Tab-separated table of C-alpha atoms and ligand atoms in Angstrom:
chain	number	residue	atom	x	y	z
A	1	UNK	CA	105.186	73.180	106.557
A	2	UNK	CA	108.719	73.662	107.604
A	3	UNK	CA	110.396	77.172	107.857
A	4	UNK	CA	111.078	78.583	104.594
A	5	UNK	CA	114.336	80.174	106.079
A	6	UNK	CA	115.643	77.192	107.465
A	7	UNK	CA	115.308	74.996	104.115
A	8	UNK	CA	116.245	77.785	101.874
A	9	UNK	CA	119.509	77.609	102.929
A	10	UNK	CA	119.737	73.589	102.136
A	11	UNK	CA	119.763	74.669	98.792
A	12	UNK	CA	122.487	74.247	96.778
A	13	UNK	CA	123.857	75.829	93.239
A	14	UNK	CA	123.363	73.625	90.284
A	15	UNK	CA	125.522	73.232	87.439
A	16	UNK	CA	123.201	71.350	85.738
A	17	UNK	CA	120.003	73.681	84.087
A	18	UNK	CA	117.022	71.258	84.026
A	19	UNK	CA	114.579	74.603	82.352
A	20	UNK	CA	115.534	74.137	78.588
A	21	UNK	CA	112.925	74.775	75.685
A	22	UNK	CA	113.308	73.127	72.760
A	23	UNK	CA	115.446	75.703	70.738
A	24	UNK	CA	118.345	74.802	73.461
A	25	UNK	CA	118.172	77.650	75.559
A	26	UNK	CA	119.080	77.237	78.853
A	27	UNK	CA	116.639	79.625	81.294
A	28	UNK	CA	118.824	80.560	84.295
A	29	UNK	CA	117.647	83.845	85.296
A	30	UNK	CA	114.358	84.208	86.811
A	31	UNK	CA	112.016	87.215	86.972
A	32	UNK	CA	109.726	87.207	89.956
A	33	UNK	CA	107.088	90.139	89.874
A	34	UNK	CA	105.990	90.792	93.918
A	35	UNK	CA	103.075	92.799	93.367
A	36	UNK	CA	100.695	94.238	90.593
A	37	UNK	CA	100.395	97.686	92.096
A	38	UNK	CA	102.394	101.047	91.902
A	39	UNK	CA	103.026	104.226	93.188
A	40	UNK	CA	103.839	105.640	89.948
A	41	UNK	CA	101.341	105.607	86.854
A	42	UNK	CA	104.024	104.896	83.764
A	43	UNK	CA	101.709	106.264	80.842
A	44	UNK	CA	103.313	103.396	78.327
A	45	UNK	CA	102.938	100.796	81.076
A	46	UNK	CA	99.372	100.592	82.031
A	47	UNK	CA	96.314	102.126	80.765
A	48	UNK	CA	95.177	106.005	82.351
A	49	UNK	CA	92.049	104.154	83.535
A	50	UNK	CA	94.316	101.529	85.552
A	51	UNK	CA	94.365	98.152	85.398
A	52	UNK	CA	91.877	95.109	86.751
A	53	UNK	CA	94.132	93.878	90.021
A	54	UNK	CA	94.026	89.808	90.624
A	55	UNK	CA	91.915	89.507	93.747
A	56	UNK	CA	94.550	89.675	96.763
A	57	UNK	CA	94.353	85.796	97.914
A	58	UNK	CA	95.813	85.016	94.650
A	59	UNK	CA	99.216	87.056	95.140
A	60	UNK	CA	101.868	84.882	95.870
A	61	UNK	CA	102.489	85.455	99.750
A	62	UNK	CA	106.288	85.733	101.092
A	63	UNK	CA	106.251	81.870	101.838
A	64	UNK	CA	105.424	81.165	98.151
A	65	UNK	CA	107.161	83.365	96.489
A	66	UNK	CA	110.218	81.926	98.812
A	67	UNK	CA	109.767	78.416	98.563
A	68	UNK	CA	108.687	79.188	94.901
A	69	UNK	CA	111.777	80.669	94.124
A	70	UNK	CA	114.003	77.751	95.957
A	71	UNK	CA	112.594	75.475	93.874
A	72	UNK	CA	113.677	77.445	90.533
A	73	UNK	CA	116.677	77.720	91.612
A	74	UNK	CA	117.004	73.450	92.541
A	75	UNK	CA	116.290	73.577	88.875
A	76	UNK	CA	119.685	75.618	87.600
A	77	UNK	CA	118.435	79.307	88.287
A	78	UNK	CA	121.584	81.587	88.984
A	79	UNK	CA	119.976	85.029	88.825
A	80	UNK	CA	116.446	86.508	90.281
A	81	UNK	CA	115.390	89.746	89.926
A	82	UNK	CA	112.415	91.123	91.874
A	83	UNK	CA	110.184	93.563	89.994
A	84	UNK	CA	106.564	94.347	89.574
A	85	UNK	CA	104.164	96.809	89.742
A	86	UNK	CA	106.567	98.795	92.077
A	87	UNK	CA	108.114	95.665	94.447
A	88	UNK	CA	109.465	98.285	96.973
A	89	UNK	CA	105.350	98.644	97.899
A	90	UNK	CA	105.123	95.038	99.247
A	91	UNK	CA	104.662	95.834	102.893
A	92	UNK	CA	106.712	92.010	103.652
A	93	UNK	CA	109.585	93.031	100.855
A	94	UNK	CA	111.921	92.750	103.424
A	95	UNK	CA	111.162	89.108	104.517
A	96	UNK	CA	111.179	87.886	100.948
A	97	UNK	CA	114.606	90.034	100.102
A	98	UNK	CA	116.263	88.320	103.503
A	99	UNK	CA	115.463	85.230	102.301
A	100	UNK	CA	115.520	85.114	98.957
A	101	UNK	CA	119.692	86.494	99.625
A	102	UNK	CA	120.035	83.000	101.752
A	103	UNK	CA	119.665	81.017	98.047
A	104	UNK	CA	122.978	80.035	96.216
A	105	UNK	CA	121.770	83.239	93.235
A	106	UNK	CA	122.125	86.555	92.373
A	107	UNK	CA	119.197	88.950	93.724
A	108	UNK	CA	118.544	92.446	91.580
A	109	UNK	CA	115.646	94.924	91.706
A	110	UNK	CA	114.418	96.920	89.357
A	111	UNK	CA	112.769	100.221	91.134
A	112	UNK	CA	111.205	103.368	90.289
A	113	UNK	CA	113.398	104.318	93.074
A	114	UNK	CA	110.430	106.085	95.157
A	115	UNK	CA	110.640	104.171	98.356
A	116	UNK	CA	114.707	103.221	97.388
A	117	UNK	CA	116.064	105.144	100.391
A	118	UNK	CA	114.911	103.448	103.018
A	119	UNK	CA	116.153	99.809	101.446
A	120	UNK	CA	119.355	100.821	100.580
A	121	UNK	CA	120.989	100.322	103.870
A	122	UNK	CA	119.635	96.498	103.697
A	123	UNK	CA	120.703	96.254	99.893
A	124	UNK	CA	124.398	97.397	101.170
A	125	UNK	CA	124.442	95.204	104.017
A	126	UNK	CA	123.153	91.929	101.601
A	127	UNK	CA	125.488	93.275	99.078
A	128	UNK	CA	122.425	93.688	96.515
A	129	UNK	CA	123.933	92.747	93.031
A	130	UNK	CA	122.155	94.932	90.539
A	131	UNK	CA	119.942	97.661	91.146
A	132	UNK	CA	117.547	99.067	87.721
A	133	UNK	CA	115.896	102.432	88.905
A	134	UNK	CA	113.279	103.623	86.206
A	135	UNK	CA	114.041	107.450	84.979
A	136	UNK	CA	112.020	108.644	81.777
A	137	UNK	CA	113.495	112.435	81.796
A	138	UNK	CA	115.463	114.641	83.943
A	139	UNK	CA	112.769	117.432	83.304
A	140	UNK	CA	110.403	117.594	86.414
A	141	UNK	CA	107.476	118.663	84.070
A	142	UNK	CA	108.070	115.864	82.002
A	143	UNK	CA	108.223	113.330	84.493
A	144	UNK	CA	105.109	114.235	86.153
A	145	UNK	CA	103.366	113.941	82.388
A	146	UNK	CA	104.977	110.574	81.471
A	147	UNK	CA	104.571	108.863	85.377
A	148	UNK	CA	101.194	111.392	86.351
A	149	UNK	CA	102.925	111.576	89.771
A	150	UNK	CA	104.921	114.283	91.815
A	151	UNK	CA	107.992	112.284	92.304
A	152	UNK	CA	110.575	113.403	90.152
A	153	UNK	CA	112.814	114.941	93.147
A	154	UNK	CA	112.559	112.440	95.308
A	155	UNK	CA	113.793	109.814	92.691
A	156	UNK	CA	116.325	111.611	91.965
A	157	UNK	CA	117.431	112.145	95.049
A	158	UNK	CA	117.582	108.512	95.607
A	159	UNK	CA	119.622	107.769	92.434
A	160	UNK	CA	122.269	109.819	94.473
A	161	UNK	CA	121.855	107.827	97.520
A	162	UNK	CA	122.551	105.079	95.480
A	163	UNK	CA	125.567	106.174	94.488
A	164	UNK	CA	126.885	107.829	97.412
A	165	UNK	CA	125.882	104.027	99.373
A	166	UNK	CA	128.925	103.047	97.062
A	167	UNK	CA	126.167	100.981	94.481
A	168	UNK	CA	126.291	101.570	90.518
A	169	UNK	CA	122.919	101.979	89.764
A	170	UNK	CA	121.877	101.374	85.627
A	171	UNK	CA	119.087	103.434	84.937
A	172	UNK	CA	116.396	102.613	82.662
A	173	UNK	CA	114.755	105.137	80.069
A	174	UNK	CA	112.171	104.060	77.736
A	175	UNK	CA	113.031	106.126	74.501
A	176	UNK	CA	109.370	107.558	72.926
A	177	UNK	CA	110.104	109.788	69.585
A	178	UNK	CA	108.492	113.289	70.344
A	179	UNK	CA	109.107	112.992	74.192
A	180	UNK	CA	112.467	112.140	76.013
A	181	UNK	CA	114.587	111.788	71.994
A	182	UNK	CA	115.943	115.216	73.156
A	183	UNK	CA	117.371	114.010	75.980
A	184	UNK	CA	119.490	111.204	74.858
A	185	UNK	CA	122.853	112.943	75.137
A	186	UNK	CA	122.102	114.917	78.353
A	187	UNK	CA	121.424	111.211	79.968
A	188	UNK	CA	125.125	110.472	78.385
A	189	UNK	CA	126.328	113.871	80.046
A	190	UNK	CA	125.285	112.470	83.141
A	191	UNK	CA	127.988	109.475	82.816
A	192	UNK	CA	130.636	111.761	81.981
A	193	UNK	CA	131.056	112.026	86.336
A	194	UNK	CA	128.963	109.627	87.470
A	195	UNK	CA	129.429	106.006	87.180
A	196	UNK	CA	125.696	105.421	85.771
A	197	UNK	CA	125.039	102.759	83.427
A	198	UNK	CA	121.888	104.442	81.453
A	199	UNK	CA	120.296	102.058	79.352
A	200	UNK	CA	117.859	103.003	76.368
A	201	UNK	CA	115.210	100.826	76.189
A	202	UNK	CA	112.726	100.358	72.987
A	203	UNK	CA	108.979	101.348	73.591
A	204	UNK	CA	107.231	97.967	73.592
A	205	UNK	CA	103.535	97.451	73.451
A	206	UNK	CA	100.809	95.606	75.435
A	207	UNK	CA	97.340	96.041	76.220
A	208	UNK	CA	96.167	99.734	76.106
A	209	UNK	CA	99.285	101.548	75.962
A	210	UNK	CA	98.978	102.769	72.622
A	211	UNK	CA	101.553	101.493	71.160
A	212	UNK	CA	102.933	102.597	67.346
A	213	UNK	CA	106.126	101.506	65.347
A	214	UNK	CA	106.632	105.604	64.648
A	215	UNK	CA	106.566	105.382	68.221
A	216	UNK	CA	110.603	103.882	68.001
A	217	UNK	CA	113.736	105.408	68.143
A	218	UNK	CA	115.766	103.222	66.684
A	219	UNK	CA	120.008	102.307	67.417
A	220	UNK	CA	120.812	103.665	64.586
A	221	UNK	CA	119.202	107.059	65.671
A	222	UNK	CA	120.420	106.836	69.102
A	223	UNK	CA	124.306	105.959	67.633
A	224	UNK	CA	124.169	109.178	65.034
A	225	UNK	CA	122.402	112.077	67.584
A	226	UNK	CA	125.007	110.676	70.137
A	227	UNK	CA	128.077	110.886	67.765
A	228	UNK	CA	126.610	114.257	66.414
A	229	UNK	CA	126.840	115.489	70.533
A	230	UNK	CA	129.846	113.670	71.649
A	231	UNK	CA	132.158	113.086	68.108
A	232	UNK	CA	131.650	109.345	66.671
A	233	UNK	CA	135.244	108.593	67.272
A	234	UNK	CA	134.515	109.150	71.179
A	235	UNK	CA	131.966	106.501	70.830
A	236	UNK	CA	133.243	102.990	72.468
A	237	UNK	CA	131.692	99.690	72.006
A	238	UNK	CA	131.837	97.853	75.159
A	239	UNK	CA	131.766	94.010	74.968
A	240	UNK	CA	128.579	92.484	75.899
A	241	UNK	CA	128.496	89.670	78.236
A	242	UNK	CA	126.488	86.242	77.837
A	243	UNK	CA	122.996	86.118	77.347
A	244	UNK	CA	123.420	90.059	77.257
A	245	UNK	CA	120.167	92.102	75.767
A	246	UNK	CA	122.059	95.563	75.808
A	247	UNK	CA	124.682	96.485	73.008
A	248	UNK	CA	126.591	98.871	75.046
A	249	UNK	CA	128.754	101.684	74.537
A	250	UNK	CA	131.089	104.258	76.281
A	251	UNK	CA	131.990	107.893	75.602
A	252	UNK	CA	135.887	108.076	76.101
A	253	UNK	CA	137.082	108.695	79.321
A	254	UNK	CA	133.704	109.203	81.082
A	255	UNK	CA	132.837	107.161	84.109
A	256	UNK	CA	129.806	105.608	83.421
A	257	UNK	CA	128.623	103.695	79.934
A	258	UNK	CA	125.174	103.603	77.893
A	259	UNK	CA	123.722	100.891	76.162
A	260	UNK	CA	120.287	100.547	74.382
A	261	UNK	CA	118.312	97.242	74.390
A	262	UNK	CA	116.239	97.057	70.798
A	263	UNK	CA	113.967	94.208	72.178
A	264	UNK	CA	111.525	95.284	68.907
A	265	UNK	CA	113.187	96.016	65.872
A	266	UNK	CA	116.460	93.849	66.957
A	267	UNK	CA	115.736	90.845	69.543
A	268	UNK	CA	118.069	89.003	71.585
A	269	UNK	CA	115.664	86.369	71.417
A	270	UNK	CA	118.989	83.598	70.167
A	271	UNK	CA	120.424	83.791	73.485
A	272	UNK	CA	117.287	84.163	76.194
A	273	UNK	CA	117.483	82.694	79.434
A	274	UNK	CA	114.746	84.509	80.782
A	275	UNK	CA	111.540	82.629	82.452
A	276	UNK	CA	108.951	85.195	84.391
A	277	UNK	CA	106.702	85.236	87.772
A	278	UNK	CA	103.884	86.749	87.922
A	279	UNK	CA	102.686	88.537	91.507
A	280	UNK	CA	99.236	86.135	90.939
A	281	UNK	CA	101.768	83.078	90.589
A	282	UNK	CA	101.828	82.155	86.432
A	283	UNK	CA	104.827	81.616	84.410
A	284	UNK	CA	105.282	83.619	81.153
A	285	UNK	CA	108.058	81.672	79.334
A	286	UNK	CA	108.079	85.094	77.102
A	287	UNK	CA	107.102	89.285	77.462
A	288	UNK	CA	105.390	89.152	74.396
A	289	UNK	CA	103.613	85.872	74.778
A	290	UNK	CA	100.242	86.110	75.798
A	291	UNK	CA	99.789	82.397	76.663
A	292	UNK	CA	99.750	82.060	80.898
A	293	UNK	CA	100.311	78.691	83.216
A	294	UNK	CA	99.254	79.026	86.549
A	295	UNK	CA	101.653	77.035	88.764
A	296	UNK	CA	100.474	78.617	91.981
A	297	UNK	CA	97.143	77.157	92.240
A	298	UNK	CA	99.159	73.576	91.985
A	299	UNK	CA	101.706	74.614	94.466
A	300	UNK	CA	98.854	75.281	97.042
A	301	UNK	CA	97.551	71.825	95.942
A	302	UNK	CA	100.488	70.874	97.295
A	303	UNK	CA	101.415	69.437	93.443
A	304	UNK	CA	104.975	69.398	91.867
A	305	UNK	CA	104.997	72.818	89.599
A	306	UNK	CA	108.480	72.107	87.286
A	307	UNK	CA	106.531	69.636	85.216
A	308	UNK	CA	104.132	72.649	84.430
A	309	UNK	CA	107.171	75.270	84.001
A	310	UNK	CA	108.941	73.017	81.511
A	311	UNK	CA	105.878	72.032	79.627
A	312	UNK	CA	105.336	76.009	79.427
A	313	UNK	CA	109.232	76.320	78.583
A	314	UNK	CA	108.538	73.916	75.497
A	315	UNK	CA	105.789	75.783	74.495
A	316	UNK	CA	107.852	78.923	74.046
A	317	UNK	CA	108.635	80.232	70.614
A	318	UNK	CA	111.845	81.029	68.890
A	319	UNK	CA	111.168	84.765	68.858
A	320	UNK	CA	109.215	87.716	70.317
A	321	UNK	CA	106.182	85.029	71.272
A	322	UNK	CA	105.725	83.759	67.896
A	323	UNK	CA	105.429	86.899	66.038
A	324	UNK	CA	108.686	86.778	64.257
A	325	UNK	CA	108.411	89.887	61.440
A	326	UNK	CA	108.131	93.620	62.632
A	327	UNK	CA	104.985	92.834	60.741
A	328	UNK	CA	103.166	90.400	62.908
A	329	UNK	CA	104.337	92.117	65.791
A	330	UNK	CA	103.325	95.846	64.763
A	331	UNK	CA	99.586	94.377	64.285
A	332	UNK	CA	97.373	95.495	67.287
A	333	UNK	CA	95.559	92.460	67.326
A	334	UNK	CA	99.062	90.571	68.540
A	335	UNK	CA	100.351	92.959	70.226
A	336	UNK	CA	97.889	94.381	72.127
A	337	UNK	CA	96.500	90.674	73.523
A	338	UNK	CA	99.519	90.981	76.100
A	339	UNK	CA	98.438	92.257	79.728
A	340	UNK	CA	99.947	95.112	80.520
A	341	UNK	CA	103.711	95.879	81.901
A	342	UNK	CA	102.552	96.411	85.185
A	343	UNK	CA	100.940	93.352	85.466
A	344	UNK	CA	103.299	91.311	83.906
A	345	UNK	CA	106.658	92.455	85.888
A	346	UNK	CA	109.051	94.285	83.240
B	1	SAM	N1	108.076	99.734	88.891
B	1	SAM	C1	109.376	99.282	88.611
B	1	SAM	C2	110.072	100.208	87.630
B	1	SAM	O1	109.396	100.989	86.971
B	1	SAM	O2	111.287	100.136	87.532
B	1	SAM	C3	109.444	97.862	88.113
B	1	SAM	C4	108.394	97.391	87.160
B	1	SAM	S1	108.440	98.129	85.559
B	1	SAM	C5	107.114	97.314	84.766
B	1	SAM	C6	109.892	97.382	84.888
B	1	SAM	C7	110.491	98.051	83.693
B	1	SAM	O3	109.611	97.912	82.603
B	1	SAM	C8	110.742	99.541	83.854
B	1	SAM	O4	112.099	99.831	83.601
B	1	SAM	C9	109.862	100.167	82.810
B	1	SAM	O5	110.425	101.317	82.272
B	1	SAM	C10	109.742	99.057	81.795
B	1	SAM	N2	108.564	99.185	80.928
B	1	SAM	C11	107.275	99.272	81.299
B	1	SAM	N3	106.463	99.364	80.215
B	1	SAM	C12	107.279	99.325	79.133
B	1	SAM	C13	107.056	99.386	77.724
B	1	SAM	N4	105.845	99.511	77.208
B	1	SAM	N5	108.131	99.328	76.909
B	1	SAM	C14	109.388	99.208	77.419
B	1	SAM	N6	109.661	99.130	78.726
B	1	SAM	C15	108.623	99.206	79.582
B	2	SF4	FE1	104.925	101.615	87.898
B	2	SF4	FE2	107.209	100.769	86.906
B	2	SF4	FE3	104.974	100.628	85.474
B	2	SF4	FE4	106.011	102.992	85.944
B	2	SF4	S1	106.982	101.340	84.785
B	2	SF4	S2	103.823	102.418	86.196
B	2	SF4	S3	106.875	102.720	87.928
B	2	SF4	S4	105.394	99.514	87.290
């Protein structure tokens, strides 16, 4: 097999996208989860008794995942963002981050930011584009409840590493009513200096997380405690960009902005250009579908796998993977047939 760093870089940026499903959507931006496991135990992302791991000689090694990725991006892929499980823990992360940055697209990371220090002098050097860190709460106690690790301090400490390496970080909090609501505005207060983007993110549900609608806290919530805190007429709508799944928003004159994705109760589902890899090598053309095609077990075959990803990208459905009222969606016997967050790569 030829070196995956030399032909990597033989690749060149498409204009034409060759991954459209049959709603028109052009999929451009690729998620590539690196690994199943985590250093953190996210009580809304995977189960307290843990999760059933693929066997290890079906995780995509560094070669695959590289020559995987190339391949996507022949196909019209501008963006890849490596997640997981927590993709810092891959012992080869480096390899695949060097080489994946030789490809013609846009590498970001979303983190829980526990092993962050000791990449970030690579991600300055490679210019990383976007780095997500995951931050519930800023109370200690509470982090340790919601993650059942130690490790508040230490990812907070790297959030201002982050910053102080010169790289805006956007930091994701998964709203839960009864638990972090409180906290909304002293997130915002954080912006005020800082140039954080904090974005809000809906509680979504798959397999054993115990997921409930009364669960939500919905925009409108978020908009009125945060106008309540900070006046309404402070609050700025910032314009969203393409294929955007944030509505985002500013308090006057502070340095950083919010913005709160409502991926249940109000779906960007119109404009998605989003196509996942799993670490065991399937393609989920949707979060919420629970339909998997393995295209790693071909690839090893030595088989072409874009015939399989673009029958799998005509499979997918106009909305939230098929279940297209709050309805359908709130029933536990849709929802909950989805594997787990962790599993999946958020
Ligand atoms: N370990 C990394 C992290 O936490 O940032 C990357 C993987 S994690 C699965 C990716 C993102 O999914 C995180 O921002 C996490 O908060 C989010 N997530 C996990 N379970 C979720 C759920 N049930 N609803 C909404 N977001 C969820
Ligand atoms: Fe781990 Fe991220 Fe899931 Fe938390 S959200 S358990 S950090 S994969």
């Amino acid at each position: 097999m030829p070196n995956e760093l030399e032909t990597i870089s033989t690749v060149e940026s498409k204009s034409v996208n060759n991954l459209t499903d049959s709603f028109n959507r052009e999929h451009s931006y690729l998620r590539i989860s690196l690994i199943e496991k985590c250093n953190l135990r996210c009580t809304y992302c995977m189960p307290a008794e843990g999760v059933t791991l693929s066997p290890p000689d079906s995780i995509m090694s560094a070669t695959e995942v590289l020559e995987i990725a190339k391949t996507f991006v022949a196909s019209g892929v501008t963006k890849i963002r490596l997640t997981g499980g927590e993709p810092l823990l891959r012992k080869d992360f480096e390899t695949i981050y060097n080489g994946l940055t030789k490809l013609p697209a846009e590498i970001g990371i979303t983190t829980n930011a526990v092993l962050l220090d000791k990449y970030l002098p690579l991600f300055k050097e490679k210019e990383m584009k976007s780095i997500n860190i995951s931050l519930d709460t800023l109370s200690k106690k509470k982090f340790h409840e919601i993650t059942r690790r130690d490790q508040f301090d230490r990812v907070m400490n790297n959030i201002y590493a982050t910053l102080n390496a010169g790289i805006q970080p956007r930091i994701n909090v998964v709203l839960l009513r009864d638990f972090n609501e409180n906290e909304i505005n002293d997130f915002i207060e954080l912006t005020k200096d800082m140039p954080l983007i904090i974005r809000f993110i809906e509680f979504m549900p798959f397999e054993g997380n115990e997921w409930k609608t009364e669960k939500l806290v919905s925009l409108a919530s978020i908009l009125q405690n945060v106008g309540e805190h900070f006046g309404g007429a402070n609050i700025e709508r910032i314009q969203d960009k393409p294929n955007d799944t944030s509505k985002n928003y500013r308090i006057k004159g502070f340095n950083g902005s919010f913005s709160v994705i409502s991926t249940v109760t109000n779906p960007f589902c119109d404009s998605c250009n989003r196509i996942r890899l799993t670490a065991n090598g399937t393609i989920k053309n949707c979060l919420f579908s629970d339909g998997e095609v393995n295209i790693l077990e071909p690839f090893r075959k030595n088989e072409a796998i874009m015939p399989i990803v673009k029958m799998a990208l005509g499979e997918k459905h106009k909305m939230r993977g098929g279940m297209d009222t709050l309805e359908q969606f709130s029933d536990p016997k849709k929802n909950q047939a989805n594997r787990s967050m962790i599993l999946i790569g958020g």
